[in-house]
Coordinates of C-alpha atoms in Angstrom, one line a residue:
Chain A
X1 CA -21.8 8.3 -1.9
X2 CA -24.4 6.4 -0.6
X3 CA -25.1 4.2 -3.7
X4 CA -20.9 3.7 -4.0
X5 CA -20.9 2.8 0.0
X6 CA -23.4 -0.3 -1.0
X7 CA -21.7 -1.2 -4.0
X8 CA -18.7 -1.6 -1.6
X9 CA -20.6 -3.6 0.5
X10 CA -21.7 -5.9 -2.5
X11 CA -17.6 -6.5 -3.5
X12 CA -17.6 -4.8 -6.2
X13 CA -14.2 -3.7 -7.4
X14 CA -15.0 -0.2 -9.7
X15 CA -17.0 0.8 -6.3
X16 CA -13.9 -0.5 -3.9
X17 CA -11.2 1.2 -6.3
X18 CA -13.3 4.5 -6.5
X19 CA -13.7 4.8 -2.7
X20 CA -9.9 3.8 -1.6
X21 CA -9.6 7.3 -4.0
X22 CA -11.6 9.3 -2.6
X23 CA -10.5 8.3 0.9
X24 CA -6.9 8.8 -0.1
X25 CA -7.5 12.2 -1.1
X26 CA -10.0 13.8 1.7
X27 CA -10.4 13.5 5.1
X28 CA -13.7 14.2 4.8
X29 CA -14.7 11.5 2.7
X30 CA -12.6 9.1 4.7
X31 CA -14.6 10.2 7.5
X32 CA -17.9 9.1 5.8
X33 CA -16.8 5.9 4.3
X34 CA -15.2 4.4 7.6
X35 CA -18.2 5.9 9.5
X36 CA -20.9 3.8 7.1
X37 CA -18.5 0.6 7.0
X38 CA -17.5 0.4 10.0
X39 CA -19.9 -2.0 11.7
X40 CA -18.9 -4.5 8.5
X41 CA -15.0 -4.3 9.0
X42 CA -13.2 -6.8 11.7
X43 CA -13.7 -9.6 9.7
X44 CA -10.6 -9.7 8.1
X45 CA -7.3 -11.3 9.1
X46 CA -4.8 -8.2 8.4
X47 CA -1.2 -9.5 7.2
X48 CA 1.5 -7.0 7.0
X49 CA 5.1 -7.9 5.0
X50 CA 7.8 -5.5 5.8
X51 CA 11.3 -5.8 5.2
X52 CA 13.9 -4.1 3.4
X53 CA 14.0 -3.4 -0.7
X54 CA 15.0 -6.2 -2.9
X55 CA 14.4 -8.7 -0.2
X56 CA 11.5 -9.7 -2.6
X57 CA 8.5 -8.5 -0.7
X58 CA 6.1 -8.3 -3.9
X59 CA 7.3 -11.8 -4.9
X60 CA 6.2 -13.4 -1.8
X61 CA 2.9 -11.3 -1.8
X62 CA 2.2 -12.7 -5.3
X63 CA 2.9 -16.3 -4.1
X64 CA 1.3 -16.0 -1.0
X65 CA -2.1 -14.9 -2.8
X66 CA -1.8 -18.1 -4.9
X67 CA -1.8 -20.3 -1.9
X68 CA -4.4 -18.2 0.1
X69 CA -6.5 -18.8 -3.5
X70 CA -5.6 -22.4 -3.7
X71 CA -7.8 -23.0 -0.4
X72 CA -10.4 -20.8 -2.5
X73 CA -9.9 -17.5 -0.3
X74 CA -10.3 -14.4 -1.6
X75 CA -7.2 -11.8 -1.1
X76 CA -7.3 -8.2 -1.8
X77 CA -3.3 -6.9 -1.7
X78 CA -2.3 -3.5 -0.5
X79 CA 1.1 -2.3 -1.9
X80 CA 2.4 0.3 -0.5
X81 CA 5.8 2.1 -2.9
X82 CA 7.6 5.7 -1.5
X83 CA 6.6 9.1 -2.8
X84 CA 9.3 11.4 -3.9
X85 CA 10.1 13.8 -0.9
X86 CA 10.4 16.7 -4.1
X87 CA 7.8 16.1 -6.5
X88 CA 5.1 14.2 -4.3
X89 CA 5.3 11.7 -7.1
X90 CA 5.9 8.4 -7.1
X91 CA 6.5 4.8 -9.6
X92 CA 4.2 2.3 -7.9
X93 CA 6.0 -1.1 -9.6
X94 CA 4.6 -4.0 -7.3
X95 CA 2.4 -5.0 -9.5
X96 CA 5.0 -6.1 -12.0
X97 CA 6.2 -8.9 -9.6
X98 CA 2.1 -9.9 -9.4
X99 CA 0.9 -10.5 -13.3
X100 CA 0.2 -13.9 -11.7
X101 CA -3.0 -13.1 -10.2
X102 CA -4.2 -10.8 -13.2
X103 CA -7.7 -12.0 -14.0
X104 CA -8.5 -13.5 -10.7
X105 CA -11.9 -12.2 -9.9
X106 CA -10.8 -13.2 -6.3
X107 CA -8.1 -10.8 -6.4
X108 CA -7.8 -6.9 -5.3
X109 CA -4.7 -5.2 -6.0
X110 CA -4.2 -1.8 -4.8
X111 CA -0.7 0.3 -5.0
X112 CA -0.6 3.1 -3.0
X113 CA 2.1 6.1 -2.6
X114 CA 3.2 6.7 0.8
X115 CA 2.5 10.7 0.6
X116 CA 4.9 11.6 3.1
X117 CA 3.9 8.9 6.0
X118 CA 7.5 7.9 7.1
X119 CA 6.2 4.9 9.1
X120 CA 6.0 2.5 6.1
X121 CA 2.9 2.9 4.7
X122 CA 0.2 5.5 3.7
X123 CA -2.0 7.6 5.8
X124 CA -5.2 6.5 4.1
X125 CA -3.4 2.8 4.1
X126 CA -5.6 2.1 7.2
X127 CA -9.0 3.4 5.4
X128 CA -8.2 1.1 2.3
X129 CA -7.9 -2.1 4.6
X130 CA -11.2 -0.8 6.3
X131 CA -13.1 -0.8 2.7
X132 CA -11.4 -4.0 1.7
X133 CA -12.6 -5.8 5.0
X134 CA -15.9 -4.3 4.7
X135 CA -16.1 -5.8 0.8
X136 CA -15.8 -9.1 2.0
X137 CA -12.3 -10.2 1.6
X138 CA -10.8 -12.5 4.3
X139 CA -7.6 -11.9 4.1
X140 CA -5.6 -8.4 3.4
X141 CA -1.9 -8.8 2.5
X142 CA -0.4 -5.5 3.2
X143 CA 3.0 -4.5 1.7
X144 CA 5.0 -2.0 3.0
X145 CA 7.3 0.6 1.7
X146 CA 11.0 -1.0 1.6
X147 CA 11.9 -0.8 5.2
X148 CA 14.5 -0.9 6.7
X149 CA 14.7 0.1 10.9
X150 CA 12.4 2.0 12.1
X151 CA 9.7 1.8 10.1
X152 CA 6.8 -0.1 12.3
X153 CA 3.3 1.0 11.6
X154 CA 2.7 -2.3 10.0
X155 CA 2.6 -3.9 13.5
X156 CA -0.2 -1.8 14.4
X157 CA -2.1 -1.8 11.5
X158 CA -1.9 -5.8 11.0
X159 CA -3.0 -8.9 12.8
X160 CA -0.1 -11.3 12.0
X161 CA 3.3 -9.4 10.4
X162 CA 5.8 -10.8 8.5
X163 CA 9.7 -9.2 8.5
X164 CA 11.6 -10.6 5.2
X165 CA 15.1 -10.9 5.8
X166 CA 17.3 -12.0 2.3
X167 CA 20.9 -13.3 3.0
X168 CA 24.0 -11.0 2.6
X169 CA 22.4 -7.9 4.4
X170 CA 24.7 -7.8 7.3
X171 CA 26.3 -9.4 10.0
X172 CA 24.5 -11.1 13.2
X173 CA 25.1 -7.3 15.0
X174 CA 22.3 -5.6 13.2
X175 CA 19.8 -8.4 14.2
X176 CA 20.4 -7.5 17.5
X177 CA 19.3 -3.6 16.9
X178 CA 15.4 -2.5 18.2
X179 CA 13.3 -1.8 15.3
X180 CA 11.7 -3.7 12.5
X181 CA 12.6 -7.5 13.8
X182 CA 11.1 -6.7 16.8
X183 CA 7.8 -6.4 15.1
X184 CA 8.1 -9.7 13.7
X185 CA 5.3 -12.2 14.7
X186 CA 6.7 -14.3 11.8
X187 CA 10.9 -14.0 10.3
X188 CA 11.0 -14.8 6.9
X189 CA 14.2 -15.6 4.9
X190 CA 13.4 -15.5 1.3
X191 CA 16.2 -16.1 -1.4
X192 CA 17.2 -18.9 0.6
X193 CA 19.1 -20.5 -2.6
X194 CA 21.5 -17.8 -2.0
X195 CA 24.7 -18.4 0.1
X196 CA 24.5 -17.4 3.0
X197 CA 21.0 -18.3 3.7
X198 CA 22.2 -20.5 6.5
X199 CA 24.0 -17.8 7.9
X200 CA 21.3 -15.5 8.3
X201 CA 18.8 -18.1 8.8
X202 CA 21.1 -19.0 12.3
X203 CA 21.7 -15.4 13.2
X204 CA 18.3 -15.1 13.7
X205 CA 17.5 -17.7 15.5
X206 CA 20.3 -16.7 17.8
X207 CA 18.4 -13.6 18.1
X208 CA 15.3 -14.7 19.3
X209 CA 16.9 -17.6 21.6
X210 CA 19.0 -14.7 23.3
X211 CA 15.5 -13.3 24.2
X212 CA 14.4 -16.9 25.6
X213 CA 13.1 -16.3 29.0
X214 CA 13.8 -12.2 29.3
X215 CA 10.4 -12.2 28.9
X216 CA 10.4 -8.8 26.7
X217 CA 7.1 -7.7 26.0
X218 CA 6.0 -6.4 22.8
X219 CA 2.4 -5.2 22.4
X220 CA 1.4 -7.8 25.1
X221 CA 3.2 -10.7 23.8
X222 CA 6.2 -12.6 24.6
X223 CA 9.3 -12.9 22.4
X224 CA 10.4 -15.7 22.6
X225 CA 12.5 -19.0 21.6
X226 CA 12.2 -20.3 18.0
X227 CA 10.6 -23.4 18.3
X228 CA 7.3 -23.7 16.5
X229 CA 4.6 -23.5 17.8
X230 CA 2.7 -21.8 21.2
X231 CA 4.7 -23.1 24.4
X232 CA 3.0 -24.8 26.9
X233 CA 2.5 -21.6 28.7
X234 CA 0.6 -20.0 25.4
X235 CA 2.7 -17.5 24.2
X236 CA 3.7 -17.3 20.6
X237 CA 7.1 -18.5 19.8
X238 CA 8.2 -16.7 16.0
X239 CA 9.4 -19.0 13.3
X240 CA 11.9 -18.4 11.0
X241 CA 10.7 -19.8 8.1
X242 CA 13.3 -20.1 4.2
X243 CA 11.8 -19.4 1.0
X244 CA 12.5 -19.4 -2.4
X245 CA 9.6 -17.1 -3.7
X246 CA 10.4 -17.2 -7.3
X247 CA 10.3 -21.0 -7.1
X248 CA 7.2 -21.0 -4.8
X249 CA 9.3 -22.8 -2.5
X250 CA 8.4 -22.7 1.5
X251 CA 5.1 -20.7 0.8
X252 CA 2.4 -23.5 2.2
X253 CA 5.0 -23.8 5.4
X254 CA 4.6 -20.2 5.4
X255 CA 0.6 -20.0 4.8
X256 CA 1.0 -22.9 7.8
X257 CA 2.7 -20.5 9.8
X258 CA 0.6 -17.5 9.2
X259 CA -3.1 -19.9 10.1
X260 CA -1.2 -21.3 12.9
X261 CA -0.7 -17.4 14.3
X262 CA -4.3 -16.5 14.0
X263 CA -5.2 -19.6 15.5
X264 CA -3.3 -18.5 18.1
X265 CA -4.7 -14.9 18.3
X266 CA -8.1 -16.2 18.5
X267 CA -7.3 -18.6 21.2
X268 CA -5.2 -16.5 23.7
X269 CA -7.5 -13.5 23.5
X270 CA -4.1 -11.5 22.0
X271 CA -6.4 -10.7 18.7
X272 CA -8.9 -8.6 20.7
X273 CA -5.8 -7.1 22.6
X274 CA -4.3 -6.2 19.6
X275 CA -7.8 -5.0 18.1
X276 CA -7.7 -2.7 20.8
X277 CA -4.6 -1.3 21.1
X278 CA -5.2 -0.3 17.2
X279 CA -8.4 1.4 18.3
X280 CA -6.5 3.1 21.0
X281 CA -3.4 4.5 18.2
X282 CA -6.4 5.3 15.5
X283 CA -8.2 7.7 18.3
X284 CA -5.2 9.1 19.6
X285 CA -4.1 10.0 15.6
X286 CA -8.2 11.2 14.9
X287 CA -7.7 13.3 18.4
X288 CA -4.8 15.0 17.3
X289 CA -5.8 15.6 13.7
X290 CA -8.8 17.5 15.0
X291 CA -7.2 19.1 17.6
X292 CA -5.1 20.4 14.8
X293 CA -7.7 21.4 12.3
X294 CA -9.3 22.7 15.5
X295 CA -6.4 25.3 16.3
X296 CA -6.5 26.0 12.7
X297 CA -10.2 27.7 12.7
X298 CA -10.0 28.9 16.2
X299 CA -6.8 31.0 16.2
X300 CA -6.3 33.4 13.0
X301 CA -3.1 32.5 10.8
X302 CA -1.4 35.7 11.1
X303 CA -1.4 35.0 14.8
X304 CA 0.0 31.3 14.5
X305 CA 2.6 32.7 11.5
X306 CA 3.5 35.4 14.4
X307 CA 4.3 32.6 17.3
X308 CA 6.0 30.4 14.8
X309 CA 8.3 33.9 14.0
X310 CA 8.8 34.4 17.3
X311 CA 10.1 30.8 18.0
X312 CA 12.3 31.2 14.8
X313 CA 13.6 33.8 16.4
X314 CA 14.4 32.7 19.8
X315 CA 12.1 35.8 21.4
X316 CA 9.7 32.7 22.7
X317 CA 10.3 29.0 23.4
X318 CA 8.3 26.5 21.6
X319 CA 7.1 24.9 25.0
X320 CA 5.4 28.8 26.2
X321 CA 4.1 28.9 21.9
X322 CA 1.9 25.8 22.4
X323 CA 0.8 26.5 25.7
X324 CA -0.5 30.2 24.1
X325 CA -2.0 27.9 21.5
X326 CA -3.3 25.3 23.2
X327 CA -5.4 27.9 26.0
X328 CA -7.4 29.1 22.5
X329 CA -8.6 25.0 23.2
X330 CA -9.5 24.8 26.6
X331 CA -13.0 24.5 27.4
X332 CA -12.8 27.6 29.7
X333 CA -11.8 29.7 26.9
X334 CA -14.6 28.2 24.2
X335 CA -17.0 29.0 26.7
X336 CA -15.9 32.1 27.1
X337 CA -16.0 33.1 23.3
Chain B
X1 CA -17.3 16.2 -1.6
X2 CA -13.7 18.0 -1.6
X3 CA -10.6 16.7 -3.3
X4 CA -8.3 18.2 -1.6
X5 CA -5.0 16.9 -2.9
X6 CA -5.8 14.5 -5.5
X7 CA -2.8 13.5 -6.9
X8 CA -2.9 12.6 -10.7
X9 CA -2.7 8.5 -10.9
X10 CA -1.4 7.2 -14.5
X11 CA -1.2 3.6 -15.6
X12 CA 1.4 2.9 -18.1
X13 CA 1.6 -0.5 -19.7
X14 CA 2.7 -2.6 -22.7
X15 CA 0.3 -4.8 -24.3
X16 CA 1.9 -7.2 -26.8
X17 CA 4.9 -9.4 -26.8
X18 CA 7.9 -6.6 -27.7
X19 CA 10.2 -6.7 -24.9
X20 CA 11.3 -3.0 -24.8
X21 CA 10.5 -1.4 -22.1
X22 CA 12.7 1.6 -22.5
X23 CA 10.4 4.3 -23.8
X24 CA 7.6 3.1 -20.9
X25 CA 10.3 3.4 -18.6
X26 CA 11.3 6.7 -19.6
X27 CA 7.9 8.1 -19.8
X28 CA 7.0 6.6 -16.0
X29 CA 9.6 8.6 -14.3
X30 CA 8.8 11.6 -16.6
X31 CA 5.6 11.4 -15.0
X32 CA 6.9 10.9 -11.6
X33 CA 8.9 13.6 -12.0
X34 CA 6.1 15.7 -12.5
X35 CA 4.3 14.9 -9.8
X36 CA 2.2 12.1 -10.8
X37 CA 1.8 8.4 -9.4
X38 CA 2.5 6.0 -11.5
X39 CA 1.3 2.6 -11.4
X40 CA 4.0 0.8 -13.7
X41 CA 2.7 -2.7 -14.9
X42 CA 5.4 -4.5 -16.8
X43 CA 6.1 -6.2 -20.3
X44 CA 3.6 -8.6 -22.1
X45 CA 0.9 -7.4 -20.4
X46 CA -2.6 -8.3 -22.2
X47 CA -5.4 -5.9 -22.7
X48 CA -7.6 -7.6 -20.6
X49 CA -4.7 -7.5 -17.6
X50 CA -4.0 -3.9 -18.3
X51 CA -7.6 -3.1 -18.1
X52 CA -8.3 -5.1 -15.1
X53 CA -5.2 -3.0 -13.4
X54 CA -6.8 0.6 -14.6
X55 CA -9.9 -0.4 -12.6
X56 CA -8.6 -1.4 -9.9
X57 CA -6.0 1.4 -9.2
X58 CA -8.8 3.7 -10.6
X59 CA -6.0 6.0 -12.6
X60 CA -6.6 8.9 -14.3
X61 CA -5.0 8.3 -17.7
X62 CA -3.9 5.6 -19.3
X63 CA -0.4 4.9 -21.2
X64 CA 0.4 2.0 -23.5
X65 CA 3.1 1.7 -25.3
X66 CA 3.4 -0.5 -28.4
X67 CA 6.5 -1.1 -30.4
X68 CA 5.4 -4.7 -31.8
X69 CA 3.3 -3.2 -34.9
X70 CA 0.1 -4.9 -33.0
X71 CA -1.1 -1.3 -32.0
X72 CA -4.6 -1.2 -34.1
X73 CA -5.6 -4.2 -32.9
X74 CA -4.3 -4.3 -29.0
X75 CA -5.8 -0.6 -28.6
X76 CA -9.1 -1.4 -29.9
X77 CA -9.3 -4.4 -27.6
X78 CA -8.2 -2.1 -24.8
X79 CA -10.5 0.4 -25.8
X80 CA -13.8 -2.0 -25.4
X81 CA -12.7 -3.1 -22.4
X82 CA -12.6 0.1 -21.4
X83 CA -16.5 0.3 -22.4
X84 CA -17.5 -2.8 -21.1
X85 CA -16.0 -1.8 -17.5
X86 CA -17.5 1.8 -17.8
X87 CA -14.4 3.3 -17.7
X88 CA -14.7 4.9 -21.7
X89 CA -14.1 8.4 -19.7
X90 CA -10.2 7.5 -18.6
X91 CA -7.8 9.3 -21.4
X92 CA -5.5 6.4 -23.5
X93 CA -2.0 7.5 -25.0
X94 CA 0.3 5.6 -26.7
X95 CA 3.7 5.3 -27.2
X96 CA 5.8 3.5 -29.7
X97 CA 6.2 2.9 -33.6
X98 CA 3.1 4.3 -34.4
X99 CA 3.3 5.1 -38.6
X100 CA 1.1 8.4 -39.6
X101 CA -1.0 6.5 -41.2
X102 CA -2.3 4.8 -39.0
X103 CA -3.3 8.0 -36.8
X104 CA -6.9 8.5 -37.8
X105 CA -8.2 5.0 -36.9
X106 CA -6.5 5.3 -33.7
X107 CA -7.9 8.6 -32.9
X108 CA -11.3 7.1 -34.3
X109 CA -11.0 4.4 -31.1
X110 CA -10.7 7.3 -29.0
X111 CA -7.1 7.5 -28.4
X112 CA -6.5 11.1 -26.8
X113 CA -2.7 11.2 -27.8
X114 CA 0.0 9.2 -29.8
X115 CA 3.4 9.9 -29.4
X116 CA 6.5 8.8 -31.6
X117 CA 9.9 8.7 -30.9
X118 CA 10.7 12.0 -31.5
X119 CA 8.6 13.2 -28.3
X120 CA 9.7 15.0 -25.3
X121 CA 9.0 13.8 -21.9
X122 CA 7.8 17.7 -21.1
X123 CA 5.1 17.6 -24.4
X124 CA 4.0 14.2 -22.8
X125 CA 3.6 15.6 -19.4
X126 CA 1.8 18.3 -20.4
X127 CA -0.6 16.3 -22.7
X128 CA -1.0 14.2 -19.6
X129 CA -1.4 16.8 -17.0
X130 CA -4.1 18.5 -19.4
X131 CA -6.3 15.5 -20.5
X132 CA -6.1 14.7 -16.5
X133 CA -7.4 18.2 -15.4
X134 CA -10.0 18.3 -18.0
X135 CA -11.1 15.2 -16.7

């Protein structure tokens, strides 16, 4: 492990592409790997793409490489496709939109099944990013699963997110629903040759106007009117930005847009708030996994089985089962034992 | 160091410059079907891409499949890769037009399984699944 840890370190991609494994399939190695790298991560600028399927997510992940490698940046590229609720399997096709950037030392590509995480992307999709950042590569696209409401964890896991939005997917009401544009520190409307573009292009705006001044907050920032740019009081207004991805078409405005955001995290002091807001989730998450596996050694199965029986069953509530569970916890009782 | 749940990860590609991708498609959701993540690459894919892809997404088993009569030559250029990247361990089937007489060089390269058109999806899961496991 050691030697594979320094290889990480090093860049180099068998070493990268045999740890994201390992991490992906045991806690305990994850544990080990983001323990040794941990110091070396931060470094990265994190860049999530959400948005629903067929809005051509992979597409604008391939061209956004290209530009990121134009200004001689290397990009390592997270994919993240569903697994099948039945089997557990899954067909991880992302790469077929991203031949592109096949033999590009520069370039990382990693698909990844979302094993059952419903938020978007993979449990071990925050490990990967760690090992990536910790191999050297300056920016991380991350590609979620295709989403379509509710599915957020992107804006905690990246730095800068983009939600793509193609025309023709519904009328201005659903831009006006919580979820998924919310998260948006970037809108994107790709297929913008399409009719309609200007339809949905304009819905959105309207969307983010009628927040103008409500001052909503969202992870400590403002949402805010469309016009580009940080307002004279610093917060970050979102831009809607067209693209043709197949033609390539709006991607350096985009790539402009996406600097111009992490110019702006660095200079308000938002990146380190949004640093640590992630540190907050990734303790809470770590807490409650071990709390878990905790519970799971201290109080026998047959005895969990019975209180899970007896919930089934209506002879106990599930409120009085955890509290039963939760005093085989309690300090009091450890000592005790 | 414990593997708790490690899901079986199979790349299955086409090398070469036929454009059916039926049988790779078929196969691929056999394999999901079963259980298995499958990293699906595309059409006109070259050894060296499909290579460069097994590394990276560090699969288990690779699948190519090869309907353009190029088979000898594209597997061993896949095959050497393979080598050169370390990576001679990772099982290689392939799918396609593949005449008899051409089986024992291909098994010479190394290649773990050929199958015709005649093959079910279950015997190709199950080669799969077993050269995985022994693995």
């Amino acid at each position: 492990m050691d030697d594979l840890l320094l290889q990480v370190r090093q860049g180099r991609p068998r070493a990268i592409a045999r740890l994201i494994t390992l991490v992906e399939n045991s806690e305990t190695a994850a544990e080990t790997a983001v323990t040794a790298l941990y110091s070396a991560t931060g470094q990265a600028h994190i860049i999530g793409i959400t948005g629903p399927p067929g809005s051509g997510k992979s597409t604008l992940v391939n061209e956004l490489a290209k530009e990121f490698r134009r200004q001689d940046r290397r990009v390592a590229i997270i994919a993240v496709d569903p697994s099948s609720p039945f089997t557990g399997g899954a067909l991880l096709g992302d790469r077929v939109r991203m031949r592109d950037l096949a033999g590009d030392t520069g370039i990382f590509i990693r698909s990844m099944a979302s094993r059952g995480s419903l938020g978007g992307l993979a449990e071990a999709t925050a490990g990967a990013v760690k090992i990536l950042d910790a191999a050297g590569f300056p920016v991380i696209l991350v590609e979620t699963v295709g989403a379509g409401q509710a599915e957020v964890d992107i804006a905690n896991a990246a730095h800068t997110t983009l939600v793509i939005e193609a025309p023709g997917m519904g009328d201005d009401i659903q831009t006006f629903k919580a979820g998924i544009l919310e998260i948006a520190d970037i809108l994107v409307v790709n297929k913008a040759d399409r009719p309609g573009a200007d339809r949905t292009i304009q819905a959105l705006e309207l969307m983010l106007h009628m927040g103008e001044g409500s001052a909503t907050r969202h992870h400590g920032r403002l949402l805010s009117t469309p016009d580009n740019g940080p307002t004279a009081d610093g917060a970050w207004q979102i831009p809607v930005q067209a693209t043709t991805a197949t033609q390539g078409k709006g991607i350096p405005e985009l790539v402009v847009d996406i600097q111009r955001h992490y110019a702006y995290l660095q200079a308000s002091g938002v990146w380190l708030e949004r640093e640590k807001e992630r540190s907050r989730r990734e303790l809470e998450r770590l807490l409650q996994a071990r709390l878990l596996r905790q519970l799971q050694v201290t109080v026998a199965p047959d005895r969990r089985e019975a209180l899970v029986t007896a919930v089934a069953a209506r002879e106990m509530d599930p409120y009085t089962a955890v509290t039963e569970l939760f005093a085989h916890l309690s300090p009091s009782k450890q000592a005790g034992a | 160091m414990t593997e708790e749940q490690r899901t079986p990860r199979i790349l299955i590609g086409k090398p070469g410059l036929d454009g059916h991708d039926r049988g790779a498609k078929v196969v691929a959701r056999a394999l999901r079907d079963a259980g298995m993540e499958v990293i699906y690459t595309g059409l006109r894919q070259t050894p060296e891409m499909i290579v460069e892809a097994a590394l990276q997404e560090d699969v288990d088993a690779i699948g190519l499949s090869i309907l353009s009569g190029a088979h000898l030559p594209l597997t061993e250029r896949v095959m050497a890769l393979l080598r050169e990247n370390d990576m001679a361990d990772v099982p290689v089937f392939l799918g396609g037009i593949i005449p008899a007489d051409d089986l024992p060089a291909l098994e010479a390269l190394g290649v773990t399984g050929v199958f015709g058109p005649g093959a079910s999806t279950e015997e190709i899961v199950a080669l799969v699944r077993g050269a995985v496991e022994r693995g």
